[in-house]
Amino acid sequence: MRRSQRSGVLTGLAVAGAVALSATPALAWGNDGGGNRDRHREHRGDPIEVVAEGLEGPFGLSSIHGRLLVAEQGSGPGTGRITVVNPRSGSTRAVQEGLTNPAAVTEVDGRLAFVTSGAEVPDTTSVGDSTVFLTPRRWTGTPRAFADLKAYELENNPDGQLQFDPTTKAPLDSLSNPFDIVAQPGDSGRRYVMVADAGANDVLSLDSRGRIRTFFVPPVITTGACAGAPNNDPQHTGCDPVPTGLAYGPRNTLYVSTLTAEAPGEGRVYVLDARTGDVRRVITGLDAPTGIAVGDHGEIYVSEVIYGAPEGEGPPPPGFDPSSVGRIVRIDRHGTRSYASVPMPIGLEFHHGRLYSTAWSLAGMFGMPGKGQVVKVNPWAFQRSQPTTTTTTTPASTTTTMMGTTTTTAGPTTTMGPTTTTTTSPPTTTSTTSTTSSTTTTVVNT
């Protein structure tokens, strides 16, 4: 997985860590996501409510029996855990501890299935990373390795990219770095869990015996800032798609968010046929999506964990507020977008008519341990106004590391400006037909 990198926020936010993390970011009151003036906000509660705090690197978020399940990455090997959160009382209980980098968790057949991230340095011999684990009973007991995703990548290489340097034989970038896991509906004998593997650039389907098959391979992106971007080999020039989030939707659909090398505006959501993996629709114009949820009325929610991060090397500018990094985008059935400011969100879950999100998911990377949260994002948190960007081009390229993946920055960078604009037009939609081996794309303007 080769990605561009907004390194300023990733290397320098510890400098700005004095900002109080217990307060939710200020929101400008105005039109809510449905376009209605909020005249009685004092009776509606806070737009964003903290449900649980004191978490360490909360990434994946799912729900079970009225509770929320959180995959906490932890602060190092053996410090990760799976935590159950009561969304009403805010109480938390760790049901799996001593884990290494759990990225996401779901419930399937009454048991927990969770997936671990890839190794920080690509390694063909490491054990326990890029693996799906299952608990022997409901939430407890020693989990067993269920499926080795890195072994599948090494044997099958679904995206077809060059994996190893021809001379040194070293991995060129991340081999496998799973980011999300969801239980599949239907016959559990054939359909069990689905995994978004960000490092391998694919979505994988696992049956109840742990057998893996490739379900969907998004194409390399070659538009905008991705045009001509170097990659592992000349045949795949452009930005890797990097699948990050999965959510089932209405009418037998599966939604897949893709980071698209963190290139501003090049992130996508693929709406797939949940049975075949064929692409029904593509939603474009997103900024490094890391999670997705689908609401009761067909609206979708997309987390953008590094939205608003300053560009370039070195510390952020004086007075920079790290709570301004990150947002959630709401896209209704008509394509209209609205935005909620949530600091560093990754995992999203729509549960019992409410949207929940992780917050401060990357705080531990910036010297701010134990600051992770789960928050409830109320409908009136979403506003039509959004920050805009001013783009300047710089020829230099840099290499940095975030979330366990070495990445490369090449081409234009973007500096965030202070102005706002009102967005009411629907997003550009791409009509696509695909299989796991090939994709044909036709742009349709809406």
PDB file of C-alpha atoms in Angstrom, residues 129-262:
ATOM      1  CA  ASP A 129      -0.379  -9.783  12.250  1.00  0.00           C
ATOM      2  CA  SER A 130      -2.906  -9.521   9.389  1.00  0.00           C
ATOM      3  CA  THR A 131      -4.888 -12.343  10.954  1.00  0.00           C
ATOM      4  CA  VAL A 132      -8.580 -12.929  11.664  1.00  0.00           C
ATOM      5  CA  PHE A 133      -9.183 -14.362  15.144  1.00  0.00           C
ATOM      6  CA  LEU A 134     -12.301 -16.017  16.600  1.00  0.00           C
ATOM      7  CA  THR A 135     -13.286 -16.426  20.251  1.00  0.00           C
ATOM      8  CA  PRO A 136     -14.415 -19.931  21.317  1.00  0.00           C
ATOM      9  CA  ARG A 137     -17.581 -18.625  22.940  1.00  0.00           C
ATOM     10  CA  ARG A 138     -19.563 -15.415  23.052  1.00  0.00           C
ATOM     11  CA  TRP A 139     -16.994 -12.746  24.014  1.00  0.00           C
ATOM     12  CA  THR A 140     -14.491 -14.552  26.206  1.00  0.00           C
ATOM     13  CA  GLY A 141     -11.948 -17.343  26.025  1.00  0.00           C
ATOM     14  CA  THR A 142      -8.613 -17.520  24.252  1.00  0.00           C
ATOM     15  CA  PRO A 143      -9.106 -16.515  20.608  1.00  0.00           C
ATOM     16  CA  ARG A 144      -7.752 -18.777  17.884  1.00  0.00           C
ATOM     17  CA  ALA A 145      -6.253 -17.791  14.559  1.00  0.00           C
ATOM     18  CA  PHE A 146      -8.974 -18.263  11.966  1.00  0.00           C
ATOM     19  CA  ALA A 147      -7.446 -16.972   8.715  1.00  0.00           C
ATOM     20  CA  ASP A 148      -4.004 -15.685   7.697  1.00  0.00           C
ATOM     21  CA  LEU A 149      -4.598 -12.767   5.332  1.00  0.00           C
ATOM     22  CA  LYS A 150      -0.928 -12.062   4.688  1.00  0.00           C
ATOM     23  CA  ALA A 151      -0.388 -15.648   3.521  1.00  0.00           C
ATOM     24  CA  TYR A 152      -3.322 -15.219   1.137  1.00  0.00           C
ATOM     25  CA  GLU A 153      -1.813 -11.998  -0.224  1.00  0.00           C
ATOM     26  CA  LEU A 154       1.588 -13.618  -0.753  1.00  0.00           C
ATOM     27  CA  GLU A 155       0.069 -16.560  -2.580  1.00  0.00           C
ATOM     28  CA  ASN A 156      -2.593 -14.780  -4.639  1.00  0.00           C
ATOM     29  CA  ASN A 157      -1.659 -11.062  -4.881  1.00  0.00           C
ATOM     30  CA  PRO A 158      -5.162 -10.021  -6.048  1.00  0.00           C
ATOM     31  CA  ASP A 159      -4.243  -6.458  -7.072  1.00  0.00           C
ATOM     32  CA  GLY A 160      -1.400  -7.741  -9.275  1.00  0.00           C
ATOM     33  CA  GLN A 161       1.161  -5.204  -8.095  1.00  0.00           C
ATOM     34  CA  LEU A 162       4.863  -5.970  -7.732  1.00  0.00           C
ATOM     35  CA  GLN A 163       5.390  -7.050  -4.113  1.00  0.00           C
ATOM     36  CA  PHE A 164       9.176  -7.309  -3.782  1.00  0.00           C
ATOM     37  CA  ASP A 165      12.163  -5.344  -5.027  1.00  0.00           C
ATOM     38  CA  PRO A 166      13.715  -7.427  -7.840  1.00  0.00           C
ATOM     39  CA  THR A 167      17.223  -6.750  -6.524  1.00  0.00           C
ATOM     40  CA  THR A 168      16.971  -6.709  -2.731  1.00  0.00           C
ATOM     41  CA  LYS A 169      13.930  -9.025  -2.526  1.00  0.00           C
ATOM     42  CA  ALA A 170      12.558  -6.744   0.218  1.00  0.00           C
ATOM     43  CA  PRO A 171       8.834  -5.908   0.297  1.00  0.00           C
ATOM     44  CA  LEU A 172       8.164  -2.675  -1.587  1.00  0.00           C
ATOM     45  CA  ASP A 173       5.435  -1.584   0.833  1.00  0.00           C
ATOM     46  CA  SER A 174       2.712  -3.028   3.043  1.00  0.00           C
ATOM     47  CA  LEU A 175       1.802  -6.566   2.017  1.00  0.00           C
ATOM     48  CA  SER A 176      -1.380  -6.781   4.091  1.00  0.00           C
ATOM     49  CA  ASN A 177      -2.896  -4.316   6.559  1.00  0.00           C
ATOM     50  CA  PRO A 178      -6.533  -5.180   7.382  1.00  0.00           C
ATOM     51  CA  PHE A 179      -8.640  -2.229   8.472  1.00  0.00           C
ATOM     52  CA  ASP A 180     -12.233  -3.442   8.895  1.00  0.00           C
ATOM     53  CA  ILE A 181     -14.273  -6.606   9.341  1.00  0.00           C
ATOM     54  CA  VAL A 182     -18.044  -7.162   9.137  1.00  0.00           C
ATOM     55  CA  ALA A 183     -20.273 -10.203   9.520  1.00  0.00           C
ATOM     56  CA  GLN A 184     -21.872 -11.282   6.270  1.00  0.00           C
ATOM     57  CA  PRO A 185     -25.617 -11.823   6.096  1.00  0.00           C
ATOM     58  CA  GLY A 186     -27.029 -15.035   4.731  1.00  0.00           C
ATOM     59  CA  ASP A 187     -26.060 -18.679   5.070  1.00  0.00           C
ATOM     60  CA  SER A 188     -23.199 -18.782   7.571  1.00  0.00           C
ATOM     61  CA  GLY A 189     -21.901 -21.967   5.983  1.00  0.00           C
ATOM     62  CA  ARG A 190     -20.952 -20.118   2.817  1.00  0.00           C
ATOM     63  CA  ARG A 191     -20.810 -16.513   3.957  1.00  0.00           C
ATOM     64  CA  TYR A 192     -19.200 -15.589   7.233  1.00  0.00           C
ATOM     65  CA  VAL A 193     -17.128 -12.383   7.449  1.00  0.00           C
ATOM     66  CA  MET A 194     -15.842  -9.768   5.027  1.00  0.00           C
ATOM     67  CA  VAL A 195     -12.496  -7.974   5.490  1.00  0.00           C
ATOM     68  CA  ALA A 196     -11.199  -4.732   3.970  1.00  0.00           C
ATOM     69  CA  ASP A 197      -7.444  -5.188   3.542  1.00  0.00           C
ATOM     70  CA  ALA A 198      -5.949  -1.724   3.088  1.00  0.00           C
ATOM     71  CA  GLY A 199      -2.432  -2.992   2.437  1.00  0.00           C
ATOM     72  CA  ALA A 200      -3.429  -5.628  -0.112  1.00  0.00           C
ATOM     73  CA  ASN A 201      -5.909  -3.288  -1.867  1.00  0.00           C
ATOM     74  CA  ASP A 202      -8.766  -5.758  -1.768  1.00  0.00           C
ATOM     75  CA  VAL A 203     -11.939  -6.880  -0.014  1.00  0.00           C
ATOM     76  CA  LEU A 204     -11.885 -10.523   1.046  1.00  0.00           C
ATOM     77  CA  SER A 205     -14.732 -12.933   1.824  1.00  0.00           C
ATOM     78  CA  LEU A 206     -14.209 -15.684   4.403  1.00  0.00           C
ATOM     79  CA  ASP A 207     -16.450 -18.706   4.924  1.00  0.00           C
ATOM     80  CA  SER A 208     -17.084 -20.486   8.230  1.00  0.00           C
ATOM     81  CA  ARG A 209     -14.022 -22.690   7.737  1.00  0.00           C
ATOM     82  CA  GLY A 210     -11.697 -19.738   7.270  1.00  0.00           C
ATOM     83  CA  ARG A 211     -11.320 -20.225   3.537  1.00  0.00           C
ATOM     84  CA  ILE A 212     -10.609 -16.928   1.775  1.00  0.00           C
ATOM     85  CA  ARG A 213     -11.634 -15.690  -1.628  1.00  0.00           C
ATOM     86  CA  THR A 214     -11.192 -12.344  -3.315  1.00  0.00           C
ATOM     87  CA  PHE A 215     -14.496 -10.475  -3.423  1.00  0.00           C
ATOM     88  CA  PHE A 216     -13.538  -7.056  -4.821  1.00  0.00           C
ATOM     89  CA  VAL A 217     -10.401  -5.274  -6.028  1.00  0.00           C
ATOM     90  CA  PRO A 218     -10.873  -1.510  -6.493  1.00  0.00           C
ATOM     91  CA  PRO A 219      -8.909   0.047  -9.356  1.00  0.00           C
ATOM     92  CA  VAL A 220      -5.817   2.234  -9.001  1.00  0.00           C
ATOM     93  CA  ILE A 221      -6.888   5.891  -9.162  1.00  0.00           C
ATOM     94  CA  THR A 222      -5.302   8.028 -11.896  1.00  0.00           C
ATOM     95  CA  THR A 223      -7.243  11.298 -11.643  1.00  0.00           C
ATOM     96  CA  GLY A 224      -6.416  14.610  -9.962  1.00  0.00           C
ATOM     97  CA  ALA A 225      -3.386  14.499  -7.661  1.00  0.00           C
ATOM     98  CA  CYS A 226      -3.066  10.760  -8.398  1.00  0.00           C
ATOM     99  CA  ALA A 227      -2.294  11.259 -12.087  1.00  0.00           C
ATOM    100  CA  GLY A 228       1.207   9.965 -12.762  1.00  0.00           C
ATOM    101  CA  ALA A 229       1.934   9.186  -9.102  1.00  0.00           C
ATOM    102  CA  PRO A 230       4.708   6.570  -8.788  1.00  0.00           C
ATOM    103  CA  ASN A 231       3.721   3.148  -7.528  1.00  0.00           C
ATOM    104  CA  ASN A 232       5.266  -0.298  -7.129  1.00  0.00           C
ATOM    105  CA  ASP A 233       5.571  -0.831 -10.880  1.00  0.00           C
ATOM    106  CA  PRO A 234       4.923   1.130 -14.087  1.00  0.00           C
ATOM    107  CA  GLN A 235       1.799  -0.912 -14.819  1.00  0.00           C
ATOM    108  CA  HIS A 236       0.055   0.487 -11.721  1.00  0.00           C
ATOM    109  CA  THR A 237       0.962   4.179 -11.842  1.00  0.00           C
ATOM    110  CA  GLY A 238      -1.434   6.225  -9.716  1.00  0.00           C
ATOM    111  CA  CYS A 239      -2.807   6.031  -6.192  1.00  0.00           C
ATOM    112  CA  ASP A 240      -3.568   2.724  -4.543  1.00  0.00           C
ATOM    113  CA  PRO A 241      -7.262   2.512  -3.579  1.00  0.00           C
ATOM    114  CA  VAL A 242      -6.605   1.286   0.029  1.00  0.00           C
ATOM    115  CA  PRO A 243      -9.977  -0.111   1.252  1.00  0.00           C
ATOM    116  CA  THR A 244     -10.675   1.000   4.826  1.00  0.00           C
ATOM    117  CA  GLY A 245     -14.362   0.600   5.727  1.00  0.00           C
ATOM    118  CA  LEU A 246     -17.258  -1.795   5.131  1.00  0.00           C
ATOM    119  CA  ALA A 247     -20.996  -1.462   5.763  1.00  0.00           C
ATOM    120  CA  TYR A 248     -24.042  -3.287   4.430  1.00  0.00           C
ATOM    121  CA  GLY A 249     -26.834  -1.132   3.057  1.00  0.00           C
ATOM    122  CA  PRO A 250     -30.337  -1.433   1.625  1.00  0.00           C
ATOM    123  CA  ARG A 251     -31.265  -3.446  -1.452  1.00  0.00           C
ATOM    124  CA  ASN A 252     -28.484  -5.997  -0.990  1.00  0.00           C
ATOM    125  CA  THR A 253     -25.572  -3.573  -1.164  1.00  0.00           C
ATOM    126  CA  LEU A 254     -22.130  -3.415   0.414  1.00  0.00           C
ATOM    127  CA  TYR A 255     -20.436  -0.033   0.839  1.00  0.00           C
ATOM    128  CA  VAL A 256     -16.627   0.113   0.705  1.00  0.00           C
ATOM    129  CA  SER A 257     -14.678   3.264   1.604  1.00  0.00           C
ATOM    130  CA  THR A 258     -11.207   3.721   0.100  1.00  0.00           C
ATOM    131  CA  LEU A 259      -8.446   6.008   1.370  1.00  0.00           C
ATOM    132  CA  THR A 260      -6.985   6.545  -2.136  1.00  0.00           C
ATOM    133  CA  ALA A 261      -3.438   7.276  -0.958  1.00  0.00           C
ATOM    134  CA  GLU A 262      -4.740  10.137   1.206  1.00  0.00           C
TER     135      GLU A 262
END
